[in-house]
mmCIF file of C-alpha atoms in Angstrom:
data_model
loop_
_atom_site.group_PDB
_atom_site.id
_atom_site.type_symbol
_atom_site.label_atom_id
_atom_site.label_comp_id
_atom_site.label_asym_id
_atom_site.label_seq_id
_atom_site.Cartn_x
_atom_site.Cartn_y
_atom_site.Cartn_z
ATOM 1 C CA THR A 19 83.952 113.886 101.098
ATOM 2 C CA GLN A 20 87.390 113.246 102.653
ATOM 3 C CA LEU A 21 90.329 114.177 100.443
ATOM 4 C CA LEU A 22 92.537 111.843 102.371
ATOM 5 C CA GLU A 23 91.205 108.415 103.339
ATOM 6 C CA GLN A 24 92.949 106.624 106.160
ATOM 7 C CA SER A 25 92.675 102.855 106.887
ATOM 8 C CA PRO A 26 91.960 101.294 109.187
ATOM 9 C CA GLN A 27 89.913 103.786 111.267
ATOM 10 C CA PHE A 28 90.411 101.706 114.396
ATOM 11 C CA LEU A 29 93.080 99.223 115.207
ATOM 12 C CA SER A 30 93.642 97.323 118.427
ATOM 13 C CA ILE A 31 96.592 94.862 118.600
ATOM 14 C CA GLN A 32 98.862 93.252 121.248
ATOM 15 C CA GLU A 33 102.114 94.631 122.298
ATOM 16 C CA GLY A 34 105.005 93.324 120.162
ATOM 17 C CA GLU A 35 102.954 92.977 116.914
ATOM 18 C CA ASN A 36 103.650 94.932 113.732
ATOM 19 C CA LEU A 37 101.104 97.134 112.050
ATOM 20 C CA THR A 38 100.668 99.273 108.923
ATOM 21 C CA VAL A 39 98.373 102.337 108.570
ATOM 22 C CA TYR A 40 97.515 103.653 105.090
ATOM 23 C CA CYS A 41 96.663 107.102 103.874
ATOM 24 C CA ASN A 42 95.278 107.229 100.305
ATOM 25 C CA SER A 43 93.956 109.913 97.903
ATOM 26 C CA SER A 44 93.295 110.566 94.324
ATOM 27 C CA SER A 45 95.025 113.929 94.608
ATOM 28 C CA VAL A 46 98.770 114.689 94.261
ATOM 29 C CA PHE A 47 100.394 116.433 97.273
ATOM 30 C CA SER A 48 103.409 118.584 97.394
ATOM 31 C CA SER A 49 104.258 117.070 100.720
ATOM 32 C CA LEU A 50 102.721 114.831 103.317
ATOM 33 C CA GLN A 51 102.957 114.802 107.088
ATOM 34 C CA TRP A 52 102.105 112.325 109.811
ATOM 35 C CA TYR A 53 100.825 113.626 113.176
ATOM 36 C CA ARG A 54 100.009 111.834 116.384
ATOM 37 C CA GLN A 55 97.358 113.096 118.777
ATOM 38 C CA GLU A 56 96.896 111.999 122.345
ATOM 39 C CA PRO A 57 93.692 112.733 124.359
ATOM 40 C CA GLY A 58 93.232 116.299 125.513
ATOM 41 C CA GLU A 59 96.156 117.502 123.321
ATOM 42 C CA GLY A 60 96.623 118.813 119.859
ATOM 43 C CA PRO A 61 98.330 116.829 117.074
ATOM 44 C CA VAL A 62 102.129 116.668 117.131
ATOM 45 C CA LEU A 63 104.208 116.291 114.034
ATOM 46 C CA LEU A 64 106.023 112.987 113.545
ATOM 47 C CA VAL A 65 107.430 113.365 110.042
ATOM 48 C CA THR A 66 107.258 115.161 106.719
ATOM 49 C CA VAL A 67 107.898 113.482 103.432
ATOM 50 C CA VAL A 68 108.388 115.442 100.278
ATOM 51 C CA THR A 69 109.783 113.299 97.487
ATOM 52 C CA GLY A 70 107.835 110.488 95.791
ATOM 53 C CA GLY A 71 109.152 107.150 97.009
ATOM 54 C CA GLU A 72 110.745 108.718 100.082
ATOM 55 C CA VAL A 73 111.121 106.506 103.128
ATOM 56 C CA LYS A 74 111.870 107.972 106.644
ATOM 57 C CA LYS A 75 112.503 106.048 109.840
ATOM 58 C CA LEU A 76 111.853 107.301 113.327
ATOM 59 C CA LYS A 77 112.926 104.560 115.673
ATOM 60 C CA ARG A 78 110.441 101.786 115.237
ATOM 61 C CA LEU A 79 108.161 103.914 112.893
ATOM 62 C CA THR A 80 108.745 103.744 109.068
ATOM 63 C CA PHE A 81 106.983 106.260 106.860
ATOM 64 C CA GLN A 82 106.713 105.936 103.037
ATOM 65 C CA PHE A 83 105.482 108.452 100.473
ATOM 66 C CA GLY A 84 104.057 106.859 97.370
ATOM 67 C CA ASP A 85 105.929 107.285 93.979
ATOM 68 C CA ALA A 86 103.043 109.311 92.686
ATOM 69 C CA ARG A 87 102.827 111.438 95.829
ATOM 70 C CA LYS A 88 99.109 110.409 96.281
ATOM 71 C CA ASP A 89 99.537 107.994 99.188
ATOM 72 C CA SER A 90 101.523 107.167 102.199
ATOM 73 C CA SER A 91 101.971 104.450 104.778
ATOM 74 C CA LEU A 92 103.104 104.238 108.383
ATOM 75 C CA HIS A 93 104.531 100.921 109.653
ATOM 76 C CA ILE A 94 105.174 100.266 113.332
ATOM 77 C CA THR A 95 107.434 97.486 114.312
ATOM 78 C CA ALA A 96 107.101 95.731 117.666
ATOM 79 C CA ALA A 97 104.349 98.093 118.863
ATOM 80 C CA GLN A 98 104.326 99.148 122.479
ATOM 81 C CA PRO A 99 101.574 100.580 124.644
ATOM 82 C CA GLY A 100 103.182 103.985 124.471
ATOM 83 C CA ASP A 101 102.386 103.978 120.723
ATOM 84 C CA THR A 102 98.630 104.275 121.532
ATOM 85 C CA GLY A 103 96.967 107.358 120.022
ATOM 86 C CA LEU A 104 95.315 108.914 117.122
ATOM 87 C CA TYR A 105 97.522 108.929 113.971
ATOM 88 C CA LEU A 106 96.693 111.510 111.302
ATOM 89 C CA CYS A 107 98.078 112.030 107.890
ATOM 90 C CA ALA A 108 97.940 115.384 106.326
ATOM 91 C CA GLY A 109 98.561 116.565 102.770
ATOM 92 C CA ARG A 110 99.594 119.978 101.525
ATOM 93 C CA VAL A 111 97.244 121.260 98.822
ATOM 94 C CA GLY A 112 98.492 124.308 96.850
ATOM 95 C CA ALA A 113 100.633 126.807 98.585
ATOM 96 C CA GLN A 114 99.233 126.831 101.992
ATOM 97 C CA LYS A 115 96.231 124.484 102.731
ATOM 98 C CA LEU A 116 96.978 121.444 104.809
ATOM 99 C CA VAL A 117 94.206 118.837 104.815
ATOM 100 C CA PHE A 118 93.928 115.923 107.199
ATOM 101 C CA GLY A 119 92.653 112.363 106.919
ATOM 102 C CA GLN A 120 90.053 111.292 109.471
ATOM 103 C CA GLY A 121 92.769 109.507 111.457
ATOM 104 C CA THR A 122 93.480 105.978 112.659
ATOM 105 C CA ARG A 123 92.838 105.343 116.338
ATOM 106 C CA LEU A 124 95.508 102.791 117.451
ATOM 107 C CA THR A 125 95.334 100.954 120.722
ATOM 108 C CA ILE A 126 98.229 98.694 121.844
ATOM 109 C CA ASN A 127 97.349 96.201 124.581
ATOM 110 C CA PRO A 128 99.964 95.127 127.132
ATOM 111 C CA ASP B 26 103.909 122.729 125.356
ATOM 112 C CA SER B 27 103.654 123.756 121.738
ATOM 113 C CA GLY B 28 103.778 127.499 122.475
ATOM 114 C CA VAL B 29 100.229 127.990 120.939
ATOM 115 C CA THR B 30 97.728 129.259 123.453
ATOM 116 C CA GLN B 31 93.957 128.822 122.857
ATOM 117 C CA THR B 32 91.168 130.219 125.093
ATOM 118 C CA PRO B 33 88.823 129.240 126.421
ATOM 119 C CA LYS B 34 89.612 125.557 126.911
ATOM 120 C CA HIS B 35 85.931 124.667 127.454
ATOM 121 C CA LEU B 36 82.800 126.535 126.528
ATOM 122 C CA ILE B 37 79.145 125.571 126.963
ATOM 123 C CA THR B 38 76.493 127.639 125.302
ATOM 124 C CA ALA B 39 73.033 127.461 123.863
ATOM 125 C CA THR B 40 71.782 127.169 120.314
ATOM 126 C CA GLY B 41 71.514 130.478 118.573
ATOM 127 C CA GLN B 42 74.283 132.077 120.631
ATOM 128 C CA ARG B 43 77.608 133.579 119.415
ATOM 129 C CA VAL B 44 81.079 132.709 120.791
ATOM 130 C CA THR B 45 84.608 133.862 120.139
ATOM 131 C CA LEU B 46 87.627 131.561 120.345
ATOM 132 C CA ARG B 47 90.987 133.033 120.681
ATOM 133 C CA CYS B 48 94.448 131.883 119.580
ATOM 134 C CA SER B 49 97.905 133.175 120.304
ATOM 135 C CA PRO B 50 100.468 131.739 117.956
ATOM 136 C CA ARG B 51 104.047 130.740 118.792
ATOM 137 C CA SER B 52 106.457 133.675 118.894
ATOM 138 C CA GLY B 53 107.661 134.406 115.464
ATOM 139 C CA ASP B 54 104.996 132.335 113.621
ATOM 140 C CA LEU B 55 103.124 134.413 110.968
ATOM 141 C CA SER B 56 100.634 131.658 109.877
ATOM 142 C CA VAL B 57 97.524 130.717 111.800
ATOM 143 C CA TYR B 58 95.241 127.769 110.914
ATOM 144 C CA TRP B 59 91.929 126.886 112.341
ATOM 145 C CA TYR B 60 90.534 123.381 112.346
ATOM 146 C CA GLN B 61 87.447 121.753 113.589
ATOM 147 C CA GLN B 62 87.578 118.205 115.054
ATOM 148 C CA SER B 63 84.478 116.134 115.695
ATOM 149 C CA LEU B 64 84.165 112.495 116.324
ATOM 150 C CA ASP B 65 82.826 111.532 113.034
ATOM 151 C CA GLN B 66 84.518 114.100 110.805
ATOM 152 C CA GLY B 67 88.143 114.028 111.813
ATOM 153 C CA LEU B 68 90.113 117.220 111.558
ATOM 154 C CA GLN B 69 88.449 119.597 109.137
ATOM 155 C CA PHE B 70 90.339 122.648 107.806
ATOM 156 C CA LEU B 71 88.397 125.892 108.233
ATOM 157 C CA ILE B 72 90.668 128.794 107.333
ATOM 158 C CA GLN B 73 94.279 130.095 107.332
ATOM 159 C CA TYR B 74 95.831 133.465 107.723
ATOM 160 C CA TYR B 75 99.338 134.716 107.094
ATOM 161 C CA ASN B 76 100.462 137.959 108.597
ATOM 162 C CA GLY B 77 96.996 139.336 108.957
ATOM 163 C CA GLU B 78 95.683 138.215 105.443
ATOM 164 C CA GLU B 79 93.344 135.429 104.615
ATOM 165 C CA ARG B 80 95.434 132.739 102.613
ATOM 166 C CA ALA B 81 93.272 129.707 102.259
ATOM 167 C CA LYS B 82 89.725 128.701 102.944
ATOM 168 C CA GLY B 83 88.284 125.325 103.719
ATOM 169 C CA ASN B 84 84.835 124.056 104.746
ATOM 170 C CA ILE B 85 84.067 127.089 106.810
ATOM 171 C CA LEU B 86 80.382 127.904 107.274
ATOM 172 C CA GLU B 87 79.042 131.455 106.503
ATOM 173 C CA ARG B 88 78.010 131.567 110.264
ATOM 174 C CA PHE B 89 81.699 131.396 111.078
ATOM 175 C CA SER B 90 84.295 134.102 110.499
ATOM 176 C CA ALA B 91 87.889 134.569 111.543
ATOM 177 C CA GLN B 92 90.492 137.343 111.584
ATOM 178 C CA GLN B 93 94.157 137.711 112.437
ATOM 179 C CA PHE B 94 95.163 140.932 114.189
ATOM 180 C CA PRO B 95 98.349 142.993 113.794
ATOM 181 C CA ASP B 96 99.820 141.429 116.904
ATOM 182 C CA LEU B 97 99.199 138.054 115.029
ATOM 183 C CA HIS B 98 96.721 136.592 117.451
ATOM 184 C CA SER B 99 93.558 135.219 115.758
ATOM 185 C CA GLU B 100 89.909 134.912 116.669
ATOM 186 C CA LEU B 101 87.379 132.511 115.352
ATOM 187 C CA ASN B 102 83.704 133.795 115.680
ATOM 188 C CA LEU B 103 80.951 131.242 115.560
ATOM 189 C CA SER B 104 77.411 132.675 115.371
ATOM 190 C CA SER B 105 73.804 131.213 115.359
ATOM 191 C CA LEU B 106 75.206 128.186 116.927
ATOM 192 C CA GLU B 107 73.626 124.773 116.203
ATOM 193 C CA LEU B 108 73.985 121.512 118.046
ATOM 194 C CA GLY B 109 76.152 120.201 115.296
ATOM 195 C CA ASP B 110 78.728 122.858 115.912
ATOM 196 C CA SER B 111 79.675 121.142 119.120
ATOM 197 C CA ALA B 112 83.341 120.090 118.535
ATOM 198 C CA LEU B 113 86.948 120.676 119.362
ATOM 199 C CA TYR B 114 88.344 123.767 117.606
ATOM 200 C CA PHE B 115 92.089 123.781 117.138
ATOM 201 C CA CYS B 116 94.356 126.623 116.316
ATOM 202 C CA ALA B 117 97.803 125.859 114.800
ATOM 203 C CA SER B 118 100.612 128.094 113.885
ATOM 204 C CA ALA B 119 103.570 127.871 111.604
ATOM 205 C CA LYS B 120 106.395 130.193 110.379
ATOM 206 C CA GLY B 121 104.745 130.096 107.030
ATOM 207 C CA THR B 122 105.771 131.779 103.808
ATOM 208 C CA SER B 123 104.121 134.497 101.774
ATOM 209 C CA GLY B 124 103.338 132.126 99.042
ATOM 210 C CA GLY B 125 105.677 129.239 98.710
ATOM 211 C CA ALA B 126 104.528 125.648 99.135
ATOM 212 C CA GLY B 127 106.552 125.084 102.331
ATOM 213 C CA THR B 128 106.727 121.886 104.223
ATOM 214 C CA GLY B 129 106.706 123.521 107.595
ATOM 215 C CA GLU B 130 105.399 121.895 110.778
ATOM 216 C CA LEU B 131 102.206 123.017 112.323
ATOM 217 C CA PHE B 132 102.184 123.570 116.067
ATOM 218 C CA PHE B 133 98.785 122.918 117.564
ATOM 219 C CA GLY B 134 97.179 124.376 120.637
ATOM 220 C CA GLU B 135 95.327 122.220 123.141
ATOM 221 C CA GLY B 136 92.081 123.154 121.517
ATOM 222 C CA SER B 137 88.806 124.799 122.610
ATOM 223 C CA ARG B 138 85.969 122.303 123.395
ATOM 224 C CA LEU B 139 82.621 123.839 122.439
ATOM 225 C CA THR B 140 79.432 122.315 123.621
ATOM 226 C CA VAL B 141 76.172 123.664 122.238
ATOM 227 C CA LEU B 142 73.054 122.690 124.238
#
């Protein structure tokens, strides 16, 4: 059973389109992170959100933490081929444990 | 380059065998995390160490064990290997805290790809 459910699991869209990826749970997290992973590499941190309702922007990427700290979303505006990759959300449980969702595999077609 | 080194990068072995995966964390990081990534399971948390002590345990099988040494490198031992153990095994390090919640970034190595035939 996955503690964090990401949707969609796969997404293929055209360059220039907008998209949103969701990360949902029934658990409350002290913080939530989004990572991006490219083939042959380990995940790399994009952002950490801590406060319920928090919104963070990273260029064309907008991250939001749900008010109840149980869910998060990642919105990409005007997607580019360079955005292609596996996007992973990760929630911190307790003092140390960081659990990941199963990931959203995003493909941006030129 | 994340600064986390994992060896070996690739490993092919037979069912029933035992292997050891090694991880050197970033300089100064005290926490080491181990994750298993397979196609249908995503990134599964196995175990975490802080400064040589086990701090959190996830879905780690009894056939698997890990430790963190005084020089802070860590090893993940996988024994009585089964076909289903084939996966990418990632090590990640973080500065970590002795007990606080923390929001720190995890720095991942490039992974060790294990194939069990």
